[in-house]
CSV table of C-alpha atoms and ligand atoms in Angstrom, one decimal:
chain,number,residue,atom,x,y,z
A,21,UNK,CA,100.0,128.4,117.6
A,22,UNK,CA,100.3,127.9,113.6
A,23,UNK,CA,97.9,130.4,111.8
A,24,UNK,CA,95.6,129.1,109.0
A,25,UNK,CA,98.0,130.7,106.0
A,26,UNK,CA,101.7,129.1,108.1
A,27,UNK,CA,99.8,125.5,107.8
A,28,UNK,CA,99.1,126.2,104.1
A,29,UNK,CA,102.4,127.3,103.1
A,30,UNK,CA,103.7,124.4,104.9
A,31,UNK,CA,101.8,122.0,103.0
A,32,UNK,CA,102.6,123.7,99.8
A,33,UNK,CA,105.9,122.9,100.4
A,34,UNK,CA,105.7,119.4,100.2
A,35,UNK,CA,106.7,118.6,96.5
A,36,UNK,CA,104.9,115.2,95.8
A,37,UNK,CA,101.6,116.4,94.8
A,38,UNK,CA,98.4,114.4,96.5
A,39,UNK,CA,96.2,111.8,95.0
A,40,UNK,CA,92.5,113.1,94.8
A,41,UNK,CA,90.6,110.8,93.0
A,42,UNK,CA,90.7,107.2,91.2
A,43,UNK,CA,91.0,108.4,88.0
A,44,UNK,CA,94.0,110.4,88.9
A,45,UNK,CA,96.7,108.8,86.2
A,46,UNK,CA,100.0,109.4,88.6
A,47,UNK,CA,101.6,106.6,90.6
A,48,UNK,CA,102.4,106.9,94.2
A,49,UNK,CA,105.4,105.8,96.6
A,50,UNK,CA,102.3,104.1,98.2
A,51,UNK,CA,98.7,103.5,98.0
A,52,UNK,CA,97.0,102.6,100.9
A,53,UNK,CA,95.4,99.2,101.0
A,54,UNK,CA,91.5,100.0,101.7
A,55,UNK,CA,88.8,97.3,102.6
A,56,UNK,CA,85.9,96.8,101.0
A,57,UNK,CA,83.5,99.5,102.0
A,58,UNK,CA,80.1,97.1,102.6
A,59,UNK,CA,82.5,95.4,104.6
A,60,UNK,CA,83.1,98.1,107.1
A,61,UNK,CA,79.5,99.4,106.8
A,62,UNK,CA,78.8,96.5,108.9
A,63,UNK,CA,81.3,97.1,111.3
A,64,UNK,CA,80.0,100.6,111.6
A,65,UNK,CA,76.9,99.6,112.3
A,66,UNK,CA,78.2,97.2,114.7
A,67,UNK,CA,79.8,99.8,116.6
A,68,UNK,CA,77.1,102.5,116.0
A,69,UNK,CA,74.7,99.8,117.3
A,70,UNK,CA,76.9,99.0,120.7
A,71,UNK,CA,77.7,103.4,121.3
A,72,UNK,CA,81.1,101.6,122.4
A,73,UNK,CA,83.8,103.9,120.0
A,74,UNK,CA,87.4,103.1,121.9
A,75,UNK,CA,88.7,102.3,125.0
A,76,UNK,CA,89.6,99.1,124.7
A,77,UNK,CA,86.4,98.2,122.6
A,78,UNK,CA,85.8,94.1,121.7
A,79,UNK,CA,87.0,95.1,118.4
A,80,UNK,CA,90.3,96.7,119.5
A,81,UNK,CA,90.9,93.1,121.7
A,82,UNK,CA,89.8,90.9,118.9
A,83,UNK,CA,92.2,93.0,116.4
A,84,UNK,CA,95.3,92.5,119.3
A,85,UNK,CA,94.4,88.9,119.9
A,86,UNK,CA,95.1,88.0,116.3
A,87,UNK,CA,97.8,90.4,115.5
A,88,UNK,CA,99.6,88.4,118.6
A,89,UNK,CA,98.5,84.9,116.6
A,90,UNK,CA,99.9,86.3,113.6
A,91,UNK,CA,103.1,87.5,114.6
A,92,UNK,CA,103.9,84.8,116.9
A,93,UNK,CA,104.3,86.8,119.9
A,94,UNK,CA,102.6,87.0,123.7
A,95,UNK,CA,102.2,90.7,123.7
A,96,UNK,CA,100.8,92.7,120.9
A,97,UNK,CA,99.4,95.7,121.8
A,98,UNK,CA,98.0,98.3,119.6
A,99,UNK,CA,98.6,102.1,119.7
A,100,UNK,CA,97.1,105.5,117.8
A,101,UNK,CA,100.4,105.8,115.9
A,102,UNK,CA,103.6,104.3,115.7
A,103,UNK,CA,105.5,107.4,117.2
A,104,UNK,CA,103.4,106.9,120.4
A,105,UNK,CA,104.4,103.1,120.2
A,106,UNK,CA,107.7,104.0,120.3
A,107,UNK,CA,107.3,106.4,122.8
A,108,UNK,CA,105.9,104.4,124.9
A,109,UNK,CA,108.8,101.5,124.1
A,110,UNK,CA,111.4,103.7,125.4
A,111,UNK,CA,109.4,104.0,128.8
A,112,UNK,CA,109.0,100.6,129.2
A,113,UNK,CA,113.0,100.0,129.9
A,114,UNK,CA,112.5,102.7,132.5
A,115,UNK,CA,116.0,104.4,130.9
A,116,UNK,CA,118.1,106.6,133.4
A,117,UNK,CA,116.9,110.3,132.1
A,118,UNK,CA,119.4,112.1,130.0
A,119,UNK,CA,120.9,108.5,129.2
A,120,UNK,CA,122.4,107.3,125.5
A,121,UNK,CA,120.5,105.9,123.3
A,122,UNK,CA,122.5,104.3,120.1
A,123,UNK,CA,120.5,104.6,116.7
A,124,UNK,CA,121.0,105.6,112.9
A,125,UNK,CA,120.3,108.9,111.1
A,126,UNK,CA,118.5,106.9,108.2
A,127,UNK,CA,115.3,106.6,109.1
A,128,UNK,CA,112.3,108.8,109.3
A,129,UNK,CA,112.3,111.4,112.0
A,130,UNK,CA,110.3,109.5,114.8
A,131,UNK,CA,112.8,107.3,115.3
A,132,UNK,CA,115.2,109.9,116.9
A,133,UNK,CA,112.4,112.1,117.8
A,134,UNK,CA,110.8,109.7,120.2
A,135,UNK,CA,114.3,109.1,122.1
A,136,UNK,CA,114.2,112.8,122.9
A,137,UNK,CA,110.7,113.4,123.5
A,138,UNK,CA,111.7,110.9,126.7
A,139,UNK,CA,114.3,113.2,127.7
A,140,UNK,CA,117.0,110.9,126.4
A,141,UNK,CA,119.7,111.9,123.8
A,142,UNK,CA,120.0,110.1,120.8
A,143,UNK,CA,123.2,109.1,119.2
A,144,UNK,CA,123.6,108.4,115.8
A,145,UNK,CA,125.6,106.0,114.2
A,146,UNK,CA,126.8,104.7,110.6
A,147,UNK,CA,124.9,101.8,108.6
A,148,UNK,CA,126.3,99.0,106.9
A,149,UNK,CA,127.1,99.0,103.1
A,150,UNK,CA,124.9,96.0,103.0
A,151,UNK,CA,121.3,96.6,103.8
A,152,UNK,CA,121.6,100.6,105.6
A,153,UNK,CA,120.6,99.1,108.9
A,154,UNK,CA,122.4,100.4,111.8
A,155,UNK,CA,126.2,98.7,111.7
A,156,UNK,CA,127.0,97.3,114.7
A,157,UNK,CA,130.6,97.8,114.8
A,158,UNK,CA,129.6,101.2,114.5
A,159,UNK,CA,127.5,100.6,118.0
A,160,UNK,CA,130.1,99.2,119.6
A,161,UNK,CA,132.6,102.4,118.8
A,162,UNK,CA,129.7,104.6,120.3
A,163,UNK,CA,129.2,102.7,123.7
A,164,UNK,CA,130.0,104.5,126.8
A,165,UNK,CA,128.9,104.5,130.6
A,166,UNK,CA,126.0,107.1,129.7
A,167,UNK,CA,124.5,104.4,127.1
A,168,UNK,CA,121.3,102.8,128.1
A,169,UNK,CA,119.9,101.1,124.9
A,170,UNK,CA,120.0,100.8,121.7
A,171,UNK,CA,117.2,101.3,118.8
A,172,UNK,CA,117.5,100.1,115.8
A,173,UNK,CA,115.4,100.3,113.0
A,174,UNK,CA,114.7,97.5,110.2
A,175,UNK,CA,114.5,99.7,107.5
A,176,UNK,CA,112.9,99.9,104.5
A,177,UNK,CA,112.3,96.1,106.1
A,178,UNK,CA,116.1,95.0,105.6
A,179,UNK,CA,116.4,93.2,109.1
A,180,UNK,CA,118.8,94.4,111.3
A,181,UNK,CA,122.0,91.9,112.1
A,182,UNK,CA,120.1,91.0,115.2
A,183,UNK,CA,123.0,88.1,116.1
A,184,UNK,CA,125.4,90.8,116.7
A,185,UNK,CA,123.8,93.9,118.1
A,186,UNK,CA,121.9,91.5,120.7
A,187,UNK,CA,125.4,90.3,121.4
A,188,UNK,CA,126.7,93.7,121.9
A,189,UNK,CA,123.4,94.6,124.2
A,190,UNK,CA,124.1,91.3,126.3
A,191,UNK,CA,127.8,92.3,126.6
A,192,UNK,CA,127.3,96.0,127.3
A,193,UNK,CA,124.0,95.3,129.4
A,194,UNK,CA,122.0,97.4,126.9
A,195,UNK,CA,118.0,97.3,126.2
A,196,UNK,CA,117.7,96.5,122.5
A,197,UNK,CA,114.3,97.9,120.7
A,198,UNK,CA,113.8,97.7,117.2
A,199,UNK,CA,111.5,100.1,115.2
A,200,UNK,CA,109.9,97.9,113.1
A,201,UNK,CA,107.6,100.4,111.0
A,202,UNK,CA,108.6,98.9,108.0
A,203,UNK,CA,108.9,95.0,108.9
A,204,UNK,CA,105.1,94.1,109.7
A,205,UNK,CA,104.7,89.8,109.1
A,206,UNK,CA,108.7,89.5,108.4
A,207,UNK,CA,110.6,86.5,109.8
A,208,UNK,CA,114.2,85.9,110.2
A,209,UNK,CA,115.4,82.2,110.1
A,210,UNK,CA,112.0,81.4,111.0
A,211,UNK,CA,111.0,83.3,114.0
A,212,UNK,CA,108.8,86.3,113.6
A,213,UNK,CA,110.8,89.5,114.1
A,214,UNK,CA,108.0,91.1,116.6
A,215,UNK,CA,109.8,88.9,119.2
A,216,UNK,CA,113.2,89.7,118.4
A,217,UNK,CA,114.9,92.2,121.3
A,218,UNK,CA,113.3,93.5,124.3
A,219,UNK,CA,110.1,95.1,122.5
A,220,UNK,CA,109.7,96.3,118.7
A,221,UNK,CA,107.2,98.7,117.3
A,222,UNK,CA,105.2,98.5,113.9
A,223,UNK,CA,103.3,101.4,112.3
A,224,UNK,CA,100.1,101.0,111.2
A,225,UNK,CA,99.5,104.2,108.9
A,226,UNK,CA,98.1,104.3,105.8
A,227,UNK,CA,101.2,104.2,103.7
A,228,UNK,CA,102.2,100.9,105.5
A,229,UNK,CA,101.1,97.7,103.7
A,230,UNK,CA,99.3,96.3,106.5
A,231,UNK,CA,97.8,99.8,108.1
A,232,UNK,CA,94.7,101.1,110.1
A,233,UNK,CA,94.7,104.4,108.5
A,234,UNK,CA,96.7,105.8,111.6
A,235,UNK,CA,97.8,102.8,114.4
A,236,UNK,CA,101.0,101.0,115.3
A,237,UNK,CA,102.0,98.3,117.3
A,238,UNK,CA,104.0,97.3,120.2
A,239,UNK,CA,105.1,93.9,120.9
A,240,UNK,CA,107.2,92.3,123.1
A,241,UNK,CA,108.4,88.6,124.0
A,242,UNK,CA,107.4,89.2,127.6
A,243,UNK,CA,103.8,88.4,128.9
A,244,UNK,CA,104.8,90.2,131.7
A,245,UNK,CA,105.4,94.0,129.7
A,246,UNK,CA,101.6,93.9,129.3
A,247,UNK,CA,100.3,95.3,132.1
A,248,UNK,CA,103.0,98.0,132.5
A,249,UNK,CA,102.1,99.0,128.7
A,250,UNK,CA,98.8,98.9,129.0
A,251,UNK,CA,99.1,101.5,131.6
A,252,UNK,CA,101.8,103.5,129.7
A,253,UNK,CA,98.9,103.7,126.9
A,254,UNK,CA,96.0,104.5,129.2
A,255,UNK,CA,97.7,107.6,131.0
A,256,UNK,CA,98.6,105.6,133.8
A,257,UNK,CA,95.2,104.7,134.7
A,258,UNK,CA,94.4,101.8,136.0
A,259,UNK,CA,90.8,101.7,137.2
A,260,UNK,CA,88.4,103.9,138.2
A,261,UNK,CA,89.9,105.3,141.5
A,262,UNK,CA,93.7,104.4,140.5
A,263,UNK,CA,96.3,106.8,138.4
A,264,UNK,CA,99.8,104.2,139.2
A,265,UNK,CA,102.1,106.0,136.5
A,266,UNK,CA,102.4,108.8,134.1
A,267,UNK,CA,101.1,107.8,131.2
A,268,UNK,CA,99.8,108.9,127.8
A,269,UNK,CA,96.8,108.4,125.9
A,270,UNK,CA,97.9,105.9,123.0
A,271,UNK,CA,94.9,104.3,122.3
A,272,UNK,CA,93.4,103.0,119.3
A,273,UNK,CA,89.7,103.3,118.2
A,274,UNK,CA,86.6,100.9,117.1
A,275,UNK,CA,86.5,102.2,113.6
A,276,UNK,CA,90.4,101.8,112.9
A,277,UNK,CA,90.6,98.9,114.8
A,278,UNK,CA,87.6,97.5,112.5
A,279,UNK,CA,90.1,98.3,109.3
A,280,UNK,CA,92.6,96.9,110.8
A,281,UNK,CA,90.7,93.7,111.7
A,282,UNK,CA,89.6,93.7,107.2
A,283,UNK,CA,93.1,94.7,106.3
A,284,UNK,CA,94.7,91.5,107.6
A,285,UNK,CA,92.3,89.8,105.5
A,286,UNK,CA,93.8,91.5,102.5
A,287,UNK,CA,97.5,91.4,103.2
A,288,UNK,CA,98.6,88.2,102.5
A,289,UNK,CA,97.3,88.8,99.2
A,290,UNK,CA,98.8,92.4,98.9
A,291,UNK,CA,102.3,91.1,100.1
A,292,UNK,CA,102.3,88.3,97.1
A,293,UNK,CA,101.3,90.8,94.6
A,294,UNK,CA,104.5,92.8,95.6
A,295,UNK,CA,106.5,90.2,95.9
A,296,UNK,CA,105.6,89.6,92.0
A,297,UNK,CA,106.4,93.3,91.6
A,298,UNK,CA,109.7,93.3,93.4
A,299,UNK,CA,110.7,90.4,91.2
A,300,UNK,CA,109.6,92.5,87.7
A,301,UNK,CA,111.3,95.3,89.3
A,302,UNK,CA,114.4,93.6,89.6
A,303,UNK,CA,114.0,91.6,86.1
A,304,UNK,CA,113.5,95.5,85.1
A,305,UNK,CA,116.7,97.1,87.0
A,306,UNK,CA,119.4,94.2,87.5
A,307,UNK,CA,122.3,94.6,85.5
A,308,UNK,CA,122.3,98.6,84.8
A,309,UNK,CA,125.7,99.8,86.0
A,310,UNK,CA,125.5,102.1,88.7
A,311,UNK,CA,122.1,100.6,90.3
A,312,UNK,CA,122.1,98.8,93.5
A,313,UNK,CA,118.8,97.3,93.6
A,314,UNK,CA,118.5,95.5,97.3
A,315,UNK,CA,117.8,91.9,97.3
A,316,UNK,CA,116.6,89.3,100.3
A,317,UNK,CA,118.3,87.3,102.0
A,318,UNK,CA,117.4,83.8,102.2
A,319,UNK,CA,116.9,83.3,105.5
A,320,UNK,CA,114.3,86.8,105.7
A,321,UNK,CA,110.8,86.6,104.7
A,322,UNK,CA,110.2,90.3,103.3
A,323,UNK,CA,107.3,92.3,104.7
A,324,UNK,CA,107.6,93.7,101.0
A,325,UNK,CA,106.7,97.1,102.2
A,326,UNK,CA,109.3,99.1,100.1
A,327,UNK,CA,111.3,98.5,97.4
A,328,UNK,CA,114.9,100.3,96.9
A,329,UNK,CA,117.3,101.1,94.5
A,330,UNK,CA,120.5,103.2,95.0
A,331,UNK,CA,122.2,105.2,92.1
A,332,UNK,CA,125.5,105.4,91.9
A,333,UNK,CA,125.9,108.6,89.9
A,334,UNK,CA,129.6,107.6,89.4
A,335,UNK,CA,129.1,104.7,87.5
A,336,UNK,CA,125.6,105.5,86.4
A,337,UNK,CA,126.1,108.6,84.9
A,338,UNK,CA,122.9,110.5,86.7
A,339,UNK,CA,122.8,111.1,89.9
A,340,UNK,CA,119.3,109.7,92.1
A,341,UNK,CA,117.7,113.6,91.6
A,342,UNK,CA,118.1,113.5,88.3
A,343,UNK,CA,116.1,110.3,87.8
A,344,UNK,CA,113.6,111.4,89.7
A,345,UNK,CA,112.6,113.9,88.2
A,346,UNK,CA,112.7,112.4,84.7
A,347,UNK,CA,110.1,109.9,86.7
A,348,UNK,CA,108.3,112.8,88.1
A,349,UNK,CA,108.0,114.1,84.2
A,350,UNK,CA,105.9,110.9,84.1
A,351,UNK,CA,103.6,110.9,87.0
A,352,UNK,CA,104.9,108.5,88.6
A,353,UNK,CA,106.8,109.4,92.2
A,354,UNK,CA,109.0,108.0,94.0
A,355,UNK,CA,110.5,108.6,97.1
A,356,UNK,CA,113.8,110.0,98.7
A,357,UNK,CA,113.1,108.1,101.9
A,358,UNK,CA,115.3,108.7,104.1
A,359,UNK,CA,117.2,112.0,102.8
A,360,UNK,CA,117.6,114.4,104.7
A,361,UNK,CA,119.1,112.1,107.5
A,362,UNK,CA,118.3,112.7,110.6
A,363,UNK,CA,121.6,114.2,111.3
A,364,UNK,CA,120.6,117.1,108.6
A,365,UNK,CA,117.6,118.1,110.3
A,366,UNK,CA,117.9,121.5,112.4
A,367,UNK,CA,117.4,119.8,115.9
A,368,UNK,CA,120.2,117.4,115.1
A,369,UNK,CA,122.5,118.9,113.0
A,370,UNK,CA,125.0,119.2,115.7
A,371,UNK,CA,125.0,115.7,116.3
A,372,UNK,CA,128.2,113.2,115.1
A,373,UNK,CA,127.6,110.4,113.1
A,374,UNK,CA,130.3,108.3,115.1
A,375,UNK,CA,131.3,105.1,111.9
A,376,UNK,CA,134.2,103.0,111.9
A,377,UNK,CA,135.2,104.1,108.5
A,378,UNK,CA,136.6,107.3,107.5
A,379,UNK,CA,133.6,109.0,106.6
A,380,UNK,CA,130.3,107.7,107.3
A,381,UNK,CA,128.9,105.6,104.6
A,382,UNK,CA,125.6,106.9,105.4
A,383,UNK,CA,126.6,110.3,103.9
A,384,UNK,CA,126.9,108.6,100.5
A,385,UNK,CA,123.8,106.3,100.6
A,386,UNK,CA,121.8,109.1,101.4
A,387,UNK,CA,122.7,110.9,98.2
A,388,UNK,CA,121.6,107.7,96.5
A,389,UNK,CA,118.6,106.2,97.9
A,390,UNK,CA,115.0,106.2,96.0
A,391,UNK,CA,112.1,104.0,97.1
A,392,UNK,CA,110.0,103.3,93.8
A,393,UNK,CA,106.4,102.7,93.8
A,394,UNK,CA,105.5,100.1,95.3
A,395,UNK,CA,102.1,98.1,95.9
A,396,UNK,CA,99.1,97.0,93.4
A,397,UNK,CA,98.4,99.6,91.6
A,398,UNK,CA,102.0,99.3,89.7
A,399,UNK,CA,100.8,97.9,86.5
A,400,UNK,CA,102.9,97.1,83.9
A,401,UNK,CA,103.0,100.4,81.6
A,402,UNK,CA,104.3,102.0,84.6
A,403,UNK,CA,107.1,99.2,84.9
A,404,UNK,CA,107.7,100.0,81.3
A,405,UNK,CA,107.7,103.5,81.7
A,406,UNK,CA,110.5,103.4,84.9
A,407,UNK,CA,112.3,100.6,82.9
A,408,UNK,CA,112.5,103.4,79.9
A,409,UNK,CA,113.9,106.1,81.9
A,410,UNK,CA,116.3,104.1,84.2
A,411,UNK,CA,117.6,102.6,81.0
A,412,UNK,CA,118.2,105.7,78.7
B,11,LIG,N1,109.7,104.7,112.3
B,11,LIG,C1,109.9,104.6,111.0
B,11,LIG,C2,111.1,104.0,110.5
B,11,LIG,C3,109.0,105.1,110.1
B,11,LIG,O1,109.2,105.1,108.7
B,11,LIG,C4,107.8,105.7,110.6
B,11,LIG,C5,106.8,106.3,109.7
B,11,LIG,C6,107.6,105.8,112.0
B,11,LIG,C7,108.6,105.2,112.8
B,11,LIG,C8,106.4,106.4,112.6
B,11,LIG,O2,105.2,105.7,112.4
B,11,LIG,P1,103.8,106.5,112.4
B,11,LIG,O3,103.8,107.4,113.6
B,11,LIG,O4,103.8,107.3,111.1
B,11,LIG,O5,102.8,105.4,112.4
B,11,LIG,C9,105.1,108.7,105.5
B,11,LIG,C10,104.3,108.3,106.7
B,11,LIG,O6,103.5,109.3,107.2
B,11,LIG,C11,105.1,107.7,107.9
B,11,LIG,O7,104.2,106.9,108.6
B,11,LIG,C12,106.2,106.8,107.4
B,11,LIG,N2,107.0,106.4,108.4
B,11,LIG,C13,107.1,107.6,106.4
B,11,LIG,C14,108.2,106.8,105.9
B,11,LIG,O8,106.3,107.9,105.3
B,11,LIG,P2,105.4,110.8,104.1
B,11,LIG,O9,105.7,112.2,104.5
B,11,LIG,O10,106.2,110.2,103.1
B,11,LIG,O11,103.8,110.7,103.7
B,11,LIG,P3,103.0,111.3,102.5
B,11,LIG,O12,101.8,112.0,103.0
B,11,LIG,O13,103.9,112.1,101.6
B,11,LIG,O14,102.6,110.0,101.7
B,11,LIG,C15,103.4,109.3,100.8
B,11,LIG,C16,102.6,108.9,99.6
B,11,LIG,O15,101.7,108.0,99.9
B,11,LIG,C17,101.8,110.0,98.9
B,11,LIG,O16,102.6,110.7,98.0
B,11,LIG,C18,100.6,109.3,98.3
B,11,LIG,C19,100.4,108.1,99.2
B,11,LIG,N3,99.3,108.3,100.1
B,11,LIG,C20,99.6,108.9,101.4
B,11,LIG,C21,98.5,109.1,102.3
B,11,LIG,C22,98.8,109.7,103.6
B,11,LIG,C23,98.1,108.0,99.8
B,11,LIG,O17,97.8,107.5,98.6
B,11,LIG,N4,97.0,108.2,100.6
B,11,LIG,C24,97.2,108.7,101.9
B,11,LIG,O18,96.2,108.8,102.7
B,11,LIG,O19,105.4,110.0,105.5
C-alpha cells in the first residue's frame, strides 16, 4: 500500500500547478463546466428527501434516457468513469482471453490499460499524418489469427476514418470499439458517432466539456447489449437471489447523475463558445510556419473538446517544449496530451509500434503536439498573450 509521504511526492511531481480559487489569474488546459449551485441544492434536497443515493436512482434513468435522445442511440448507459466503460466494452464482445486487440499509443493511458486489465494484449499501431487517429493501413499490417478487435480512439475528437476500419473489421471479422472520451455530441455525415461500431465509450470527468465530475458512458447501436451491460456494471447481479456473470461495480450516483442531468443544459452553450474560440485561435495561429493547427472537416460536427496545434521545430524554429514554457512564464498551461505515448510508458515500452512507413509517424507527432487552453474562461488577453509568444 502507498504511504501518506509516496502519495505526496507523487502529486508533487505533477508539473501543472492546480487551480485553488476563482481569483487564481492562470489559465488551464481545462476548466470544468459547473452548474449553477441553487440549481443542484434542489436536487440535493431531492435526493436527500427520497434517502435514494445510487443504484439505479430515477435521476440516474432520467439522465440515461436523455443522453440516449441526445446522442441518437438505443443504448446509453452510464458508468462511474470512463475507464470502467471501457472496461466493461471490452467484456461485452466476450474476446478470446489473451487475444489481440489493435489500438494506437496516442492516447491517454486507459485506453491500453483497459485492453489488459481484460487479460488481452494490446497492440499498438501508427496514426495518420492527418488527424493522429489510428491509421488503418497500419491495422491492416498488424492483423493476425490472434486479433480479436480493434479500439480506436477519436482523439482529441478528430473522428476516426470509420468507412475504412469498419471495412477492415467486416473483412477480418473483428469487433470495432471506439473510445470516444473526447467526441461527446459529435456527428459524422450526420449520424451521431455514439452509434458508430459495435459500442463506443465517452468520459464524463470534469475536464471533459460535457462531464459529471467523474462518469462516462457506454453506448451501443444494439437494444439488445443492454441487458448484458447492465449486468457487466452491477457485478453480475441480477436480482435479489441471482449473480449470472462476473461483473464489476460501474455505477453512477444520484448527485453526479443530478450534474450531469444540469450540465447538458449548459453544453450547447459551452460548445458554441468554443467553437468561437477555436475560430480566434485559428485567426490567431494560421499562417505561422511550422504550426499545424487541426481544422474540421466538413462533414464532422466537432464536440469542441480540445483544440491542437503541432510545432514543427524544423520549420518553426522552437521546438513544442520550448513554447510551453514561454506560455507557462505566463500562467497560462497547456497541455502535452498525449506524450509520453503509450508505447513510452514502463508497462509497454517493450511493445512495437507496427506503421506502414519507415518509422512511425507517431514518434514525431508526439514530439509536437500541445493542446491549448480551451473552454470559456479563455478571454481575449489570454488569446493575445499566446498570439504574442507563438508569434515572436
Ligand atoms: N480515453 C481517453 C482517450 C481519455 O482521454 C480518457 C481520459 C479516458 C479514456 C478515461 O476516461 P476517465 O476514466 O478519466 O473518465 C485528464 C483526465 O483525468 C482524464 O479524464 C483525461 N482522459 C485526460 C486526457 O486528462 P490529467 O492528468 O490531464 O488531469 P489534470 O488533473 O492534470 O487536469 C488537467 C487540468 O484541468 C488542470 O491543470 C486544471 C483543470 N482541472 C482539472 C480538474 C481535475 C480543473 O480545473 N479542475 C479539476 O477538478 O488527466
Amino acid at each position: 500500500m502507498l504511504g501518506n509521504n509516496h502519495a505526496l511526492k507523487i502529486a508533487s511531481q505533477k508539473k501543472t500547478p492546480k487551480p485553488n480559487n476563482t481569483a487564481d489569474s492562470s489559465l488551464y488546459v481545462s476548466r470544468p463546466l459547473l452548474p449553477d449551485l441553487s440549481r443542484l441544492q434542489e436536487y440535493l434536497e431531492q435526493i436527500w428527501a427520497s434517502q435514494w443515493v445510487t443504484n439505479n436512482g430515477s435521476l440516474h434513468i432520467e439522465l440515461e434516457k436523455r443522453l440516449s435522445n441526445k446522442l441518437k442511440v438505443p443504448t446509453a448507459m452510464l458508468f462511474n468513469n470512463g475507464t470502467i466503460g471501457l472496461m466493461v466494452a471490452l467484456k461485452l464482445f466476450d474476446l478470446p482471453s489473451g487475444s489481440d486487440v489493435i489500438t494506437t499509443p496516442m492516447t491517454f493511458a486507459a485506453t491500453a490499460h483497459s485492453i489488459s486489465w481484460n487479460g488481452l494484449k494490446p497492440v499498438f499501431v501508427d496514426v495518420t499524418e492527418d488527424n493522429l487517429t489510428i491509421d488503418p493501413e497500419a491495422v491492416e499490417a498488424a492483423i493476425t489469427a490472434n486479433t480479436s478487435a480493434i479500439l480506436a480512439v477519436h482523439c482529441y475528437g478528430c473522428i476516426c476514418d470509420h468507412e475504412a476500419l469498419s471495412a477492415i473489421a467486416r473483412k477480418h471479422r473483428l469487433k470495432l470499439i471506439y473510445d470516444a472520451a473526447h467526441a461527446f455530441g459529435s456527428t459524422l455525415n450526420g449520424q451521431s458517432i455514439a452509434t458508430l461500431g459495435g459500442a463506443s465509450v465517452f468520459s464524463f470527468h470534469a475536464t471533459k466539456l460535457f462531464n459529471t465530475l467523474e462518469g462516462g458512458l457506454l453506448t451501443s447501436p444494439n437494444a439488445a447489449d443492454q441487458e448484458t451491460i447492465y449486468l457487466l456494471r452491477n457485478f453480475g447481479i441480477r436480482d435479489e437471489e441471482q449473480v449470472v456473470s462476473v461483473g464489476i461495480n460501474g455505477k453512477l450516483n444520484e448527485v453526479q447523475s443530478a450534474i450531469g442531468l444540469l450540465n447538458l443544459e449548459l453544453f450547447e452553450d459551452e460548445r458554441l463558445k468554443r467553437r468561437a474560440l477555436r475560430g480566434r485561435y485559428l485567426e490567431i495561429l494560421k499562417g505561422i510556419d511550422g504550426v499545424i493547427v487541426q481544422e474540421t472537416p466538413d462533414n464532422v460536427d466537432n464536440s469542441e473538446q480540445y483544440f491542437l496545434v503541432r510545432i514543427d521545430p524544423l520549420v518553426y524554429g522552437k521546438t513544442r517544449d520550448d513554447l510551453k514554457v514561454a506560455l507557462e512564464a505566463k500562467k497560462i498551461y497547456a497541455r502535452k496530451y498525449f506524450h509520453p505515448i503509450c508505447t513510452d510508458y514502463e508497462c509497454y515500452r517493450e511493445y512495437p509500434i507496427i506503421s506502414v512507413r519507415e518509422r512511425p509517424y507517431v514518434e514525431k507527432a508526439k514530439k509536437e503536439v500541445l493542446c491549448l487552453p480551451f473552454h470559456s474562461g479563455v478571454e481575449n488577453r489570454h488569446l493575445q498573450i499566446v498570439r504574442d509568444v507563438f508569434r515572436r
